[in-house]
mmCIF file of C-alpha atoms and ligand atoms in Angstrom:
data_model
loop_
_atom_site.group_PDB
_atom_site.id
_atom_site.type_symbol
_atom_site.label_atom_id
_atom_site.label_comp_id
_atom_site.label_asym_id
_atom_site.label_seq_id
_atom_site.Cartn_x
_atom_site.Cartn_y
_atom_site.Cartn_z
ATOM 1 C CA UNK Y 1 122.940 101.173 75.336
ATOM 2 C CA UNK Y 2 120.447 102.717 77.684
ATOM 3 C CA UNK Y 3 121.789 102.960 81.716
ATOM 4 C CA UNK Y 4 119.225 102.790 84.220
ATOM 5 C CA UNK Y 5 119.342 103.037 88.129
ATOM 6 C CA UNK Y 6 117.404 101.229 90.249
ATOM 7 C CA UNK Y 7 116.996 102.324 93.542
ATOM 8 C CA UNK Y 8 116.535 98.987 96.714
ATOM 9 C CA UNK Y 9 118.010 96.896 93.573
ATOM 10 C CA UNK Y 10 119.096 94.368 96.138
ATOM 11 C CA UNK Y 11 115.224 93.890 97.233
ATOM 12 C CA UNK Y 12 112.285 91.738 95.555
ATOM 13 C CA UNK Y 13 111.156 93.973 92.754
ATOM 14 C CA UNK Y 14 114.294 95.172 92.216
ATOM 15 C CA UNK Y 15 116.143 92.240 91.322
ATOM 16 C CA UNK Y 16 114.201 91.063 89.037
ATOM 17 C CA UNK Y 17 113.882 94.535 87.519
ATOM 18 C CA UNK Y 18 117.748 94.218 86.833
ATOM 19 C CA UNK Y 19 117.478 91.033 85.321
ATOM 20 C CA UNK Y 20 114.698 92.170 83.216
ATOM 21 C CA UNK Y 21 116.606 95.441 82.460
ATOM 22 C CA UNK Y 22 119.902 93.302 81.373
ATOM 23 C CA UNK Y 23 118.246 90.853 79.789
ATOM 24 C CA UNK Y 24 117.230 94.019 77.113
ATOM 25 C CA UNK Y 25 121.043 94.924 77.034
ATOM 26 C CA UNK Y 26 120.757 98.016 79.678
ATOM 27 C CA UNK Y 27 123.763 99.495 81.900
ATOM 28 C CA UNK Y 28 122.375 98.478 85.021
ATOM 29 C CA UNK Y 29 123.713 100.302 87.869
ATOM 30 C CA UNK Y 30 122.163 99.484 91.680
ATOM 31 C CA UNK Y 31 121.930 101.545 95.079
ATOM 32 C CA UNK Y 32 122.425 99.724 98.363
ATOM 33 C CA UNK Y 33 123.097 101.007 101.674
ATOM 34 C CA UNK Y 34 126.815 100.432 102.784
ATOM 35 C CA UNK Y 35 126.084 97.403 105.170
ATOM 36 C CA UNK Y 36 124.706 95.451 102.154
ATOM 37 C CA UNK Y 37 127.619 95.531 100.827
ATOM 38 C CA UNK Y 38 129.673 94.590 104.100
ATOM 39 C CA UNK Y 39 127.258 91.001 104.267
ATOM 40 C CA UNK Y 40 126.508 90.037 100.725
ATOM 41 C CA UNK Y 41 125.570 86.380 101.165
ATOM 42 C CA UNK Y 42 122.509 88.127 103.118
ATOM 43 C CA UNK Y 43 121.836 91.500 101.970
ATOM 44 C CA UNK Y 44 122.452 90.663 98.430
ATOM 45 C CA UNK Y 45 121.486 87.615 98.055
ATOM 46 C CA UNK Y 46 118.549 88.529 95.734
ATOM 47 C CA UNK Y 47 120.718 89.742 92.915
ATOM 48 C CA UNK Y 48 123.739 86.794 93.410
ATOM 49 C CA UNK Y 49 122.799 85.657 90.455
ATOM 50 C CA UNK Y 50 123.548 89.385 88.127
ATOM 51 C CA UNK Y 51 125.512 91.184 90.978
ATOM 52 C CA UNK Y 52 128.521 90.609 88.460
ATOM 53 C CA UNK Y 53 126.335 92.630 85.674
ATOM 54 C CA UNK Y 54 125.617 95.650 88.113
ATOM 55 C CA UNK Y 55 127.589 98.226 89.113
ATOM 56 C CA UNK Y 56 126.698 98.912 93.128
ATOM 57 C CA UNK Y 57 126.378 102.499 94.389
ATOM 58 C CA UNK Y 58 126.680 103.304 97.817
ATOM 59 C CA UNK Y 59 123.733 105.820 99.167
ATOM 60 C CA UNK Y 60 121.052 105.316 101.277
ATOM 61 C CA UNK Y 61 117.785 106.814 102.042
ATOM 62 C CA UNK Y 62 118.521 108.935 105.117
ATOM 63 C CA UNK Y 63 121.519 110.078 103.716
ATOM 64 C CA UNK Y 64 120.466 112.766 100.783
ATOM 65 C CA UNK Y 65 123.674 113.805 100.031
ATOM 66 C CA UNK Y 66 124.620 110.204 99.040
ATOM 67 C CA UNK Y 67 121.574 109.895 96.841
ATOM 68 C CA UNK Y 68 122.719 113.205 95.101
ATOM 69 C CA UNK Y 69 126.157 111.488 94.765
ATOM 70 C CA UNK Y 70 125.238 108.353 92.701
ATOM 71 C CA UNK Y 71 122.584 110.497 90.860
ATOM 72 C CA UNK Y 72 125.792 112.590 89.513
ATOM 73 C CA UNK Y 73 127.857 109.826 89.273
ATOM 74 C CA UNK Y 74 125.545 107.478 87.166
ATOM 75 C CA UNK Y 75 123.643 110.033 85.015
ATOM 76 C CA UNK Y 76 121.040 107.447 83.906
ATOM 77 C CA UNK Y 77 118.719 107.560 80.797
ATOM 78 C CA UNK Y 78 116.027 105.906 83.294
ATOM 79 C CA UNK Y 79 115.628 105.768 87.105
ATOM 80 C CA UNK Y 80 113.133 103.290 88.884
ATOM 81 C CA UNK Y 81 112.630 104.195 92.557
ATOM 82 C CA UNK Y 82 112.065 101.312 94.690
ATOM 83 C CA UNK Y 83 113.738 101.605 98.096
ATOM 84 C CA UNK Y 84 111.703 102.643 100.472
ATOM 85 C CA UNK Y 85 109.871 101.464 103.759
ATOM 86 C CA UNK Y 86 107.272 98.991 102.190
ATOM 87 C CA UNK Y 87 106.258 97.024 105.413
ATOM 88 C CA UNK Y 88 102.886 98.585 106.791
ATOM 89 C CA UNK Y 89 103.347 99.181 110.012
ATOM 90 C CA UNK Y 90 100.419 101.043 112.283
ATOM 91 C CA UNK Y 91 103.102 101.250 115.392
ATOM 92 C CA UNK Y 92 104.038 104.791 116.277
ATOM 93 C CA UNK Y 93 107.400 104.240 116.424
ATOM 94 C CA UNK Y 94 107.754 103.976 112.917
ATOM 95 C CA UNK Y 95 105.925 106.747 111.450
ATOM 96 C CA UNK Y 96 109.175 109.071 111.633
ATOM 97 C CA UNK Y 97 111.131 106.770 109.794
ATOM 98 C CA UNK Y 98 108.769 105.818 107.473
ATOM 99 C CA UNK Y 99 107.873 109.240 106.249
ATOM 100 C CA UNK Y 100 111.788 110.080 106.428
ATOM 101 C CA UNK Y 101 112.228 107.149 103.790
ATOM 102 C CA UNK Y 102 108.993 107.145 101.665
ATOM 103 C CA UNK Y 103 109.054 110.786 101.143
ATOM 104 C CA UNK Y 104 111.702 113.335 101.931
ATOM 105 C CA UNK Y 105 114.119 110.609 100.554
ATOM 106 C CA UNK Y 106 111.889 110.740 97.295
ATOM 107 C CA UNK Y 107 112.083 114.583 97.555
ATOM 108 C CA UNK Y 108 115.991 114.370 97.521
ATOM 109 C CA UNK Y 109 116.061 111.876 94.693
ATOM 110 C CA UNK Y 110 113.450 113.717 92.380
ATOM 111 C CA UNK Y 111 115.436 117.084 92.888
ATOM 112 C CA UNK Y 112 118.821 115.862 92.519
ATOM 113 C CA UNK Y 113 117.659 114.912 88.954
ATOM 114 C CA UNK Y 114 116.104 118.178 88.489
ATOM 115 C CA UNK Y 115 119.218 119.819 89.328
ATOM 116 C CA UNK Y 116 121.352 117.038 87.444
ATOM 117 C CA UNK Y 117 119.848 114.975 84.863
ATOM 118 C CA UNK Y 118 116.080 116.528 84.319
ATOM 119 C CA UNK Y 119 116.061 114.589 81.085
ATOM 120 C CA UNK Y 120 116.012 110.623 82.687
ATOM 121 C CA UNK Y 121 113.019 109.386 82.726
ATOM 122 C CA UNK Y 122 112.097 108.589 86.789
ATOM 123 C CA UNK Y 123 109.691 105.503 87.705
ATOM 124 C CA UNK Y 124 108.002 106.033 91.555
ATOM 125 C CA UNK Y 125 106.780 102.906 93.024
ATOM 126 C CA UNK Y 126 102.892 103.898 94.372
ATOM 127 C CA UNK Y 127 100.927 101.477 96.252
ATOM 128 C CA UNK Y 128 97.598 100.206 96.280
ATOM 129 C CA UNK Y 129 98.045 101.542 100.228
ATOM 130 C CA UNK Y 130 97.029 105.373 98.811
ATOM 131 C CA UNK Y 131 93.356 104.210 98.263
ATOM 132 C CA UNK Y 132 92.882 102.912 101.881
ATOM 133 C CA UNK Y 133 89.682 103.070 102.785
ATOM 134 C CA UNK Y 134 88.883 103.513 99.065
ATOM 135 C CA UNK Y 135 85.471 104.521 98.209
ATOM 136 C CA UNK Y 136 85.056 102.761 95.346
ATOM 137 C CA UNK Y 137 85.536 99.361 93.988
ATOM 138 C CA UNK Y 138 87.572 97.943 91.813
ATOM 139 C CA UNK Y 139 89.680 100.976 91.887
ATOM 140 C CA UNK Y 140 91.626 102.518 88.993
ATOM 141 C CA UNK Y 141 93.685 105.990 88.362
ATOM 142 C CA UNK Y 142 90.858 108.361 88.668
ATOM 143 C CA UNK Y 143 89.238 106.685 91.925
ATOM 144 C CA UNK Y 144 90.149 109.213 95.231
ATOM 145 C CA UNK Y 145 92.997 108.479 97.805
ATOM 146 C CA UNK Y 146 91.855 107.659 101.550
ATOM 147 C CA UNK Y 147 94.565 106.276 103.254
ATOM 148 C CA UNK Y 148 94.230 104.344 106.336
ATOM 149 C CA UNK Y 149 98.182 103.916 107.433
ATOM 150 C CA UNK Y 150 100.893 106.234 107.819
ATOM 151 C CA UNK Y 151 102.662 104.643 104.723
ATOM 152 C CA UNK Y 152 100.284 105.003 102.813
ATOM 153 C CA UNK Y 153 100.157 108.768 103.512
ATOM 154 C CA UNK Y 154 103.694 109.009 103.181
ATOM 155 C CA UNK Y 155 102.946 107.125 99.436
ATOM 156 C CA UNK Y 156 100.768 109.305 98.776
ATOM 157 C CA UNK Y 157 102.496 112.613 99.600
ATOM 158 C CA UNK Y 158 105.809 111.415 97.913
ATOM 159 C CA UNK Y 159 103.210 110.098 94.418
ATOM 160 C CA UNK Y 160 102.150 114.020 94.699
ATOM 161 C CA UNK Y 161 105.347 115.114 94.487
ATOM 162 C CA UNK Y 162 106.361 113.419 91.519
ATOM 163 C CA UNK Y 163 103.191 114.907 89.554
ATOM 164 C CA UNK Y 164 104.479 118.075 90.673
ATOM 165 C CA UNK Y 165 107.787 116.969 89.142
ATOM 166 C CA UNK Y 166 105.917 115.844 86.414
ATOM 167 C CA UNK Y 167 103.537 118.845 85.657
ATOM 168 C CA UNK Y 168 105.750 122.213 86.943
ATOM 169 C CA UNK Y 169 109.251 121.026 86.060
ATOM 170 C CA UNK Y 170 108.026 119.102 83.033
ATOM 171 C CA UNK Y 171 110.520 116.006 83.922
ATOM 172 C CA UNK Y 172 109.007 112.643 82.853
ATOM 173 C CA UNK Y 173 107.965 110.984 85.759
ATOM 174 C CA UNK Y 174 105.572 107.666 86.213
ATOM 175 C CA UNK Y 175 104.118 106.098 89.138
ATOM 176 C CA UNK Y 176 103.022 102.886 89.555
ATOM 177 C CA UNK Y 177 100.129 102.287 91.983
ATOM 178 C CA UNK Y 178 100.721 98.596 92.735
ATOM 179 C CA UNK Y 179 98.916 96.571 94.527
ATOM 180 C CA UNK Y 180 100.512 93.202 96.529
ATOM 181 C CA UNK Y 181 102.857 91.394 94.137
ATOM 182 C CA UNK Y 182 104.909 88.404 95.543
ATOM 183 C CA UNK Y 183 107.573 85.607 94.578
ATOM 184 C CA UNK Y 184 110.273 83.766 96.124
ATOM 185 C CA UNK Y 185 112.401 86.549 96.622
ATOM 186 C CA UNK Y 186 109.438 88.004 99.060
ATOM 187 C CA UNK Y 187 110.500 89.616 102.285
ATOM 188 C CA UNK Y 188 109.768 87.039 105.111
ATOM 189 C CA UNK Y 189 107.793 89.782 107.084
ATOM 190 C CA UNK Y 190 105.220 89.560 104.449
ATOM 191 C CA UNK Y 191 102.732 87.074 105.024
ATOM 192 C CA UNK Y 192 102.977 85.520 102.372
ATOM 193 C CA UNK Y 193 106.305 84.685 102.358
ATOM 194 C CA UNK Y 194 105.967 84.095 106.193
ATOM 195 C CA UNK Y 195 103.567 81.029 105.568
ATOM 196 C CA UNK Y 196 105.595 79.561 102.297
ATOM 197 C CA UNK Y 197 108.641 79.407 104.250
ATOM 198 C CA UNK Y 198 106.896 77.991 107.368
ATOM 199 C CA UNK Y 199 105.126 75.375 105.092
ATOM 200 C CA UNK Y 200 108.166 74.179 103.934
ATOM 201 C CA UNK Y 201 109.524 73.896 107.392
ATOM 202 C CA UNK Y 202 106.838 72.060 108.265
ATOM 203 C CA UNK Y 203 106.829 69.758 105.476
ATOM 204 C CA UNK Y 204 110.734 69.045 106.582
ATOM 205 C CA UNK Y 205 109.978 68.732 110.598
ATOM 206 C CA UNK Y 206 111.508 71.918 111.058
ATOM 207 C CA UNK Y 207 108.381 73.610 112.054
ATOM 208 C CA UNK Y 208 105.370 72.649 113.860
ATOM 209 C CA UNK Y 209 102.755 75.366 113.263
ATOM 210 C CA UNK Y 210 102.703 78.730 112.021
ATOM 211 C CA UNK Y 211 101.489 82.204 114.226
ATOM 212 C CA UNK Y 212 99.292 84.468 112.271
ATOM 213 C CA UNK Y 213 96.929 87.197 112.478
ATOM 214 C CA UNK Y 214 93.501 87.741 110.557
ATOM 215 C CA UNK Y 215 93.165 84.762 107.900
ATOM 216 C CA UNK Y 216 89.993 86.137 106.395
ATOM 217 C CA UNK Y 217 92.050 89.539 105.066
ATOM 218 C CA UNK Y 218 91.724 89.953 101.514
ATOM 219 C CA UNK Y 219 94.341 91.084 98.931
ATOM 220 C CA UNK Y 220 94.839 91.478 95.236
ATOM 221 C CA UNK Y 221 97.926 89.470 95.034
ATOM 222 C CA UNK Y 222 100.007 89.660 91.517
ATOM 223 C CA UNK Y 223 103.539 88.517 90.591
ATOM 224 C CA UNK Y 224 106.065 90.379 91.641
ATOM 225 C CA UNK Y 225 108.323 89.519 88.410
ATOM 226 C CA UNK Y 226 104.794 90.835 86.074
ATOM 227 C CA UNK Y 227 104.329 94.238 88.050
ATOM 228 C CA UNK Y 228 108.527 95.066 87.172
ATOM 229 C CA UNK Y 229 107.339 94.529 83.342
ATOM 230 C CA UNK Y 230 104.536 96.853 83.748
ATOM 231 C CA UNK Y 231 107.108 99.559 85.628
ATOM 232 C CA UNK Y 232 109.623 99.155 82.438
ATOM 233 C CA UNK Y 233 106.349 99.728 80.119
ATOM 234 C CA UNK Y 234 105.679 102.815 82.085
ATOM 235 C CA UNK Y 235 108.933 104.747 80.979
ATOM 236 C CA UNK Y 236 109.200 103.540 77.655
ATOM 237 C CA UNK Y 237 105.770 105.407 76.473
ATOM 238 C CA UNK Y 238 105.409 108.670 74.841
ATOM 239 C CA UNK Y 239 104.351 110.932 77.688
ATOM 240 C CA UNK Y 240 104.468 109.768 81.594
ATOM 241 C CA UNK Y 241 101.615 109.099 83.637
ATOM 242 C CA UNK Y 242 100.283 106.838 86.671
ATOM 243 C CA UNK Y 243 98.614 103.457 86.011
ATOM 244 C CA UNK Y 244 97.135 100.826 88.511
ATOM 245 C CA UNK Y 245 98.954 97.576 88.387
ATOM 246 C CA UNK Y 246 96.911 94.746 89.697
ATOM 247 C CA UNK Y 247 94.807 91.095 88.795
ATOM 248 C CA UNK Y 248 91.780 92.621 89.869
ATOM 249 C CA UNK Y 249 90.916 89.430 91.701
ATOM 250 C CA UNK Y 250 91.185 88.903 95.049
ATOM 251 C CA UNK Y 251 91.952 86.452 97.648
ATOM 252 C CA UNK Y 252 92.069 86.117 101.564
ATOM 253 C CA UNK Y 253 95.000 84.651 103.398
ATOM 254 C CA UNK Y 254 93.215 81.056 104.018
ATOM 255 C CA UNK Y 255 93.488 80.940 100.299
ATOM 256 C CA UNK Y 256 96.608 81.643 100.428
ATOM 257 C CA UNK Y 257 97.086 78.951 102.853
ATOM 258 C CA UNK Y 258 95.024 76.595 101.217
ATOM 259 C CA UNK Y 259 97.061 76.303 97.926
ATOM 260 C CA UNK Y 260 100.675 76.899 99.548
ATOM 261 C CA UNK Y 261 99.704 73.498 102.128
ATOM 262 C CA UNK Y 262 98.064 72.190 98.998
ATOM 263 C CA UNK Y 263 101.288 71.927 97.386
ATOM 264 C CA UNK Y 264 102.952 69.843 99.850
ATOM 265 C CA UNK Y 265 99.698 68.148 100.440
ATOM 266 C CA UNK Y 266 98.906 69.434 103.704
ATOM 267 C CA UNK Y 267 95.746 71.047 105.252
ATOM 268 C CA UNK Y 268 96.928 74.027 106.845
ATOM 269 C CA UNK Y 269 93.990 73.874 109.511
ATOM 270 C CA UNK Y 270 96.349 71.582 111.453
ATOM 271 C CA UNK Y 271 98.941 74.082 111.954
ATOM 272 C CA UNK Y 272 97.796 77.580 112.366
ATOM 273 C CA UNK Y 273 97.377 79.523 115.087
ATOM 274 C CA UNK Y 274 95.464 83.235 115.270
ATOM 275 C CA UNK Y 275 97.754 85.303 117.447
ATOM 276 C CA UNK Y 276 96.233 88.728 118.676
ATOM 277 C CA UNK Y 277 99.872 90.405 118.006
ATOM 278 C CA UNK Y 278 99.539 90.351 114.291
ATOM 279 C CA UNK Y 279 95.764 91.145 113.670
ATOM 280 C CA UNK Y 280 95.924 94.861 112.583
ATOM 281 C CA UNK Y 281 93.716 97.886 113.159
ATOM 282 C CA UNK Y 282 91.934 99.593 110.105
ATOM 283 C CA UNK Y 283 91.375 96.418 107.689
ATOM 284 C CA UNK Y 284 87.771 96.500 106.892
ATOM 285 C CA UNK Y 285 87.552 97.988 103.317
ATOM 286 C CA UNK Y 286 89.240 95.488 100.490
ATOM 287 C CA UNK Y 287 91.853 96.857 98.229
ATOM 288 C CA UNK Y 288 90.966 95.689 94.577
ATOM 289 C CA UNK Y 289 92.817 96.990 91.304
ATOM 290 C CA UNK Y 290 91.115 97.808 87.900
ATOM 291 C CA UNK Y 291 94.421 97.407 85.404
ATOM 292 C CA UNK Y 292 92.502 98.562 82.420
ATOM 293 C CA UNK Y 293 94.609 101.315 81.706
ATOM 294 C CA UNK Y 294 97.837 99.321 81.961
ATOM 295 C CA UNK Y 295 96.312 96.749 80.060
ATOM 296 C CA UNK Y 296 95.534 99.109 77.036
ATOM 297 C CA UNK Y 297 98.343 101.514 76.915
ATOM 298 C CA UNK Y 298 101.202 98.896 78.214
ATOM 299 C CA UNK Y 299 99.784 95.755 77.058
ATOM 300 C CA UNK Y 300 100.040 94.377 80.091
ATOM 301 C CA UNK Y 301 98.592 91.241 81.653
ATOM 302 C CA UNK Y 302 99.466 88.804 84.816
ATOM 303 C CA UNK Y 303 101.257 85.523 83.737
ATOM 304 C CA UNK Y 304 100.209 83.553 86.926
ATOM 305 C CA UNK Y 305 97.434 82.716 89.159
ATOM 306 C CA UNK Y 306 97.249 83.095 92.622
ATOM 307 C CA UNK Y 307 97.804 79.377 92.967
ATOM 308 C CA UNK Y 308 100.808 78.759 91.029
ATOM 309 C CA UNK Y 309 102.104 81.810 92.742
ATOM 310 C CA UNK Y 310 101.712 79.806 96.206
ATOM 311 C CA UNK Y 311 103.167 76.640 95.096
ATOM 312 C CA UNK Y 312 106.206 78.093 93.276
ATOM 313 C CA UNK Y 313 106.736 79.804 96.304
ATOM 314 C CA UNK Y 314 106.588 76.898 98.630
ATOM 315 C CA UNK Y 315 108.447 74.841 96.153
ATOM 316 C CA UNK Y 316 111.367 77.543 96.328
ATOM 317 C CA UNK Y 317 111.604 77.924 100.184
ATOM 318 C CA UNK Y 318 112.047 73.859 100.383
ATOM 319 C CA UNK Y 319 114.490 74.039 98.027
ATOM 320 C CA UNK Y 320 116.351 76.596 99.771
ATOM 321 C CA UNK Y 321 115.951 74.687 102.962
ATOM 322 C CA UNK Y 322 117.136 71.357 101.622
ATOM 323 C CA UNK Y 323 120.209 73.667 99.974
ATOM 324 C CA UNK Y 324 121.008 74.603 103.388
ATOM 325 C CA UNK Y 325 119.530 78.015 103.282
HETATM 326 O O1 LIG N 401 101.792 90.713 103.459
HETATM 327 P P1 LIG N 401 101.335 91.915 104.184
HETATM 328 O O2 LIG N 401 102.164 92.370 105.314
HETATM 329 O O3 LIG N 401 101.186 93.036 103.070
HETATM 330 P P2 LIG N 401 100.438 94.451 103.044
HETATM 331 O O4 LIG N 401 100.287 95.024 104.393
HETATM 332 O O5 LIG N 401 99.197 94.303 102.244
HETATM 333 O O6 LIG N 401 101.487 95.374 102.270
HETATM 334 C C1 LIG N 401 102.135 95.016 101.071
HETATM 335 O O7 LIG N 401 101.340 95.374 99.965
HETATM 336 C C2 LIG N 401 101.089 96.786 99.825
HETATM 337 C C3 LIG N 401 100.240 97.005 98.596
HETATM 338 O O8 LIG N 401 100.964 96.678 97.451
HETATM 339 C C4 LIG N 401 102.405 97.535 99.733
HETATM 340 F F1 LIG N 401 102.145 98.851 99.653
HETATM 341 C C5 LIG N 401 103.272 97.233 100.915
HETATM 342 O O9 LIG N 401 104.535 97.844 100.765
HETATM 343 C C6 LIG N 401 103.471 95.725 101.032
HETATM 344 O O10 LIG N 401 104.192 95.286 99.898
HETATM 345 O O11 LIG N 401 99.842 91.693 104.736
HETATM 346 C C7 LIG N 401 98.837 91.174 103.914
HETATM 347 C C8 LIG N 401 97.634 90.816 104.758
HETATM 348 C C9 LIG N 401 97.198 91.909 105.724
HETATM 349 O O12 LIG N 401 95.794 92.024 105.648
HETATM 350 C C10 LIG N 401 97.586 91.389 107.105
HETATM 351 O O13 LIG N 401 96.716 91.824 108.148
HETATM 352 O O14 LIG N 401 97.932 89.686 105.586
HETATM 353 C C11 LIG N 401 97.395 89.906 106.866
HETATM 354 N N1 LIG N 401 98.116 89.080 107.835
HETATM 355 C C12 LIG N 401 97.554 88.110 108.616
HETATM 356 N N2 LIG N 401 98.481 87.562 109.407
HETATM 357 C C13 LIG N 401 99.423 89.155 108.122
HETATM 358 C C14 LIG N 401 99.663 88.192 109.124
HETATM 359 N N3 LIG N 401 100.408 89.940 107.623
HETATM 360 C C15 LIG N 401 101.657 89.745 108.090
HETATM 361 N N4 LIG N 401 102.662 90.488 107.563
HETATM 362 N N5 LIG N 401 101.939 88.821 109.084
HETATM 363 C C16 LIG N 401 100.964 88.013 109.630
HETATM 364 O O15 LIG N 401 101.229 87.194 110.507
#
């Protein structure tokens, strides 16, 4: 039985990474910060449904010797690092924190298992971010970084760093460069997941109209259940490297609003508002993936379109709502 450790289990990608991972008979073990564990029915409530199956770790990001801890404690065959500080923020205040988490934490994690278990097999989670104003388009592993925020610097230094891992201490070590991926389990500071929970407000009279910034930004949205597929594929080859995970299609965020009103036959013209507080700086280029790579070498495609994306997200936040959620 192969053990793996998934660091931010408790968040989107990692959830269903566990449930992928124990649906294939692994020892999944989980890292969470302390005060997840002290308010479950919130914290954790994207693994409720395995958190018997996993054995929880406390260490957190900011804390290195607690990441060294759980590293000696679990000695896993395969590690997939996903906490981190994923919402891109351009505010100042951040940046310290932000760096902190997205790359001295990966710094700690990558040398604990040099020091500890240099055998496991170590998954990074890149972002589409590290191409920011990208100079080509679609892009794919051998198109050059630009990026525009600080997280996607502080991606990009930490993806550096575990190709340094990978080529002068020989570990195996993968990155994924993945571009937007969403589900139900979605963060609700993500816009998506801000407008399919608002929509089903709405639909319930819970919600008049929804506040957002600019409509006409485009994404290359996936699903966030087929990118943790692709990040499983990625340690079980021969040899490590980096591949792009993406549809290579993209959409803007009236789509997006288009087929998540759609689904509770709405027109979402009625109910939006453009605030000036969420437009961001720095948004002219379009991030678009080329998955070819992960496509030959993981056989990897996308199970769902953009649409069916939007309405089984919608569909999921009414439920939740009519639950009592
Ligand atoms: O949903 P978003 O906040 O995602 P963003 O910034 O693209 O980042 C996500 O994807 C990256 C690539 O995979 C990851 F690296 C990162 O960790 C995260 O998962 O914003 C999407 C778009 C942006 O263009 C934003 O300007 O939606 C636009 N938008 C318009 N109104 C809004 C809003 N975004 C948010 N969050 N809130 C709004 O009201």
């Amino acid at each position: 039985m192969k053990r793996a450790l998934i660091t931010g289990v408790n968040g989107q990608d990692g959830s269903y990474l566990a449930e992928l991972l124990l649906a294939k008979g692994y020892e999944v073990h989980g890292m969470v910060r302390r005060d997840a564990l002290e308010d479950p029915a919130h914290r954790l409530v994207n693994i409720a449904g395995a958190r018997k199956s996993i054995q929880l770790h406390v260490g957190s990001l900011d804390n290195h010797q607690s990441i060294h801890k759980v590293v000696a404690a679990v000695r896993p065959d395969e590690c997939y690092h996903l906490a981190s500080s994923s919402f891109v923020s351009y505010s100042f205040e951040d940046e310290s924190s932000i760096v902190a988490n997205n790359f001295t934490a990966t710094h700690a994690l990558l040398s604990s298992f040099k020091e500890l278990v240099p055998d496991c097999r170590v998954y990074f989670a890149g972002s589409s971010e590290m191409f920011g104003h990208a100079k080509a388009s679609p892009q794919n592993e051998a198109t050059p970084f630009n990026p525009r925020s600080v997280y996607g610097i502080s991606k990009l230094a930490a993806f550096h760093l575990a190709r340094n891992y990978r080529e002068h201490h020989r570990m195996f070590v993968s990155a994924g460069i993945l571009y937007n991926h969403e589900s139900p389990r979605r963060g609700h500071q993500f816009v998506t997941r801000k407008i399919s929970s608002t929509v089903a407000k709405i639909k319930l009279g819970r919600a008049s109209s929804l506040s957002l910034g600019n409509i006409d930004a485009r994404r290359d949205w996936g699903y966030a259940p087929d990118f943790v597929r692709a990040m499983h594929a990625m340690l079980q080859k021969d040899s490590p490297t980096d591949y792009v995970v993406a549809t290579g299609v993209t959409h803007s965020v009236k789509d997006f609003l288009r087929a998540a009103f759609s689904a509770v036959d709405l027109e979402y013209e009625r109910f939006v508002r453009l605030e000036s507080a969420y437009f961001r700086p720095s948004e002219t280029v379009v991030l678009c993936g080329d998955a070819a790579l992960a496509r030959r070498e993981l056989g990897w495609a996308p199970s769902r379109t953009f649409e069916e994306i939007a309405r089984e997200m919608v569909l999921a936040d009414l439920q939740l709502l009519k639950d009592g959620g």
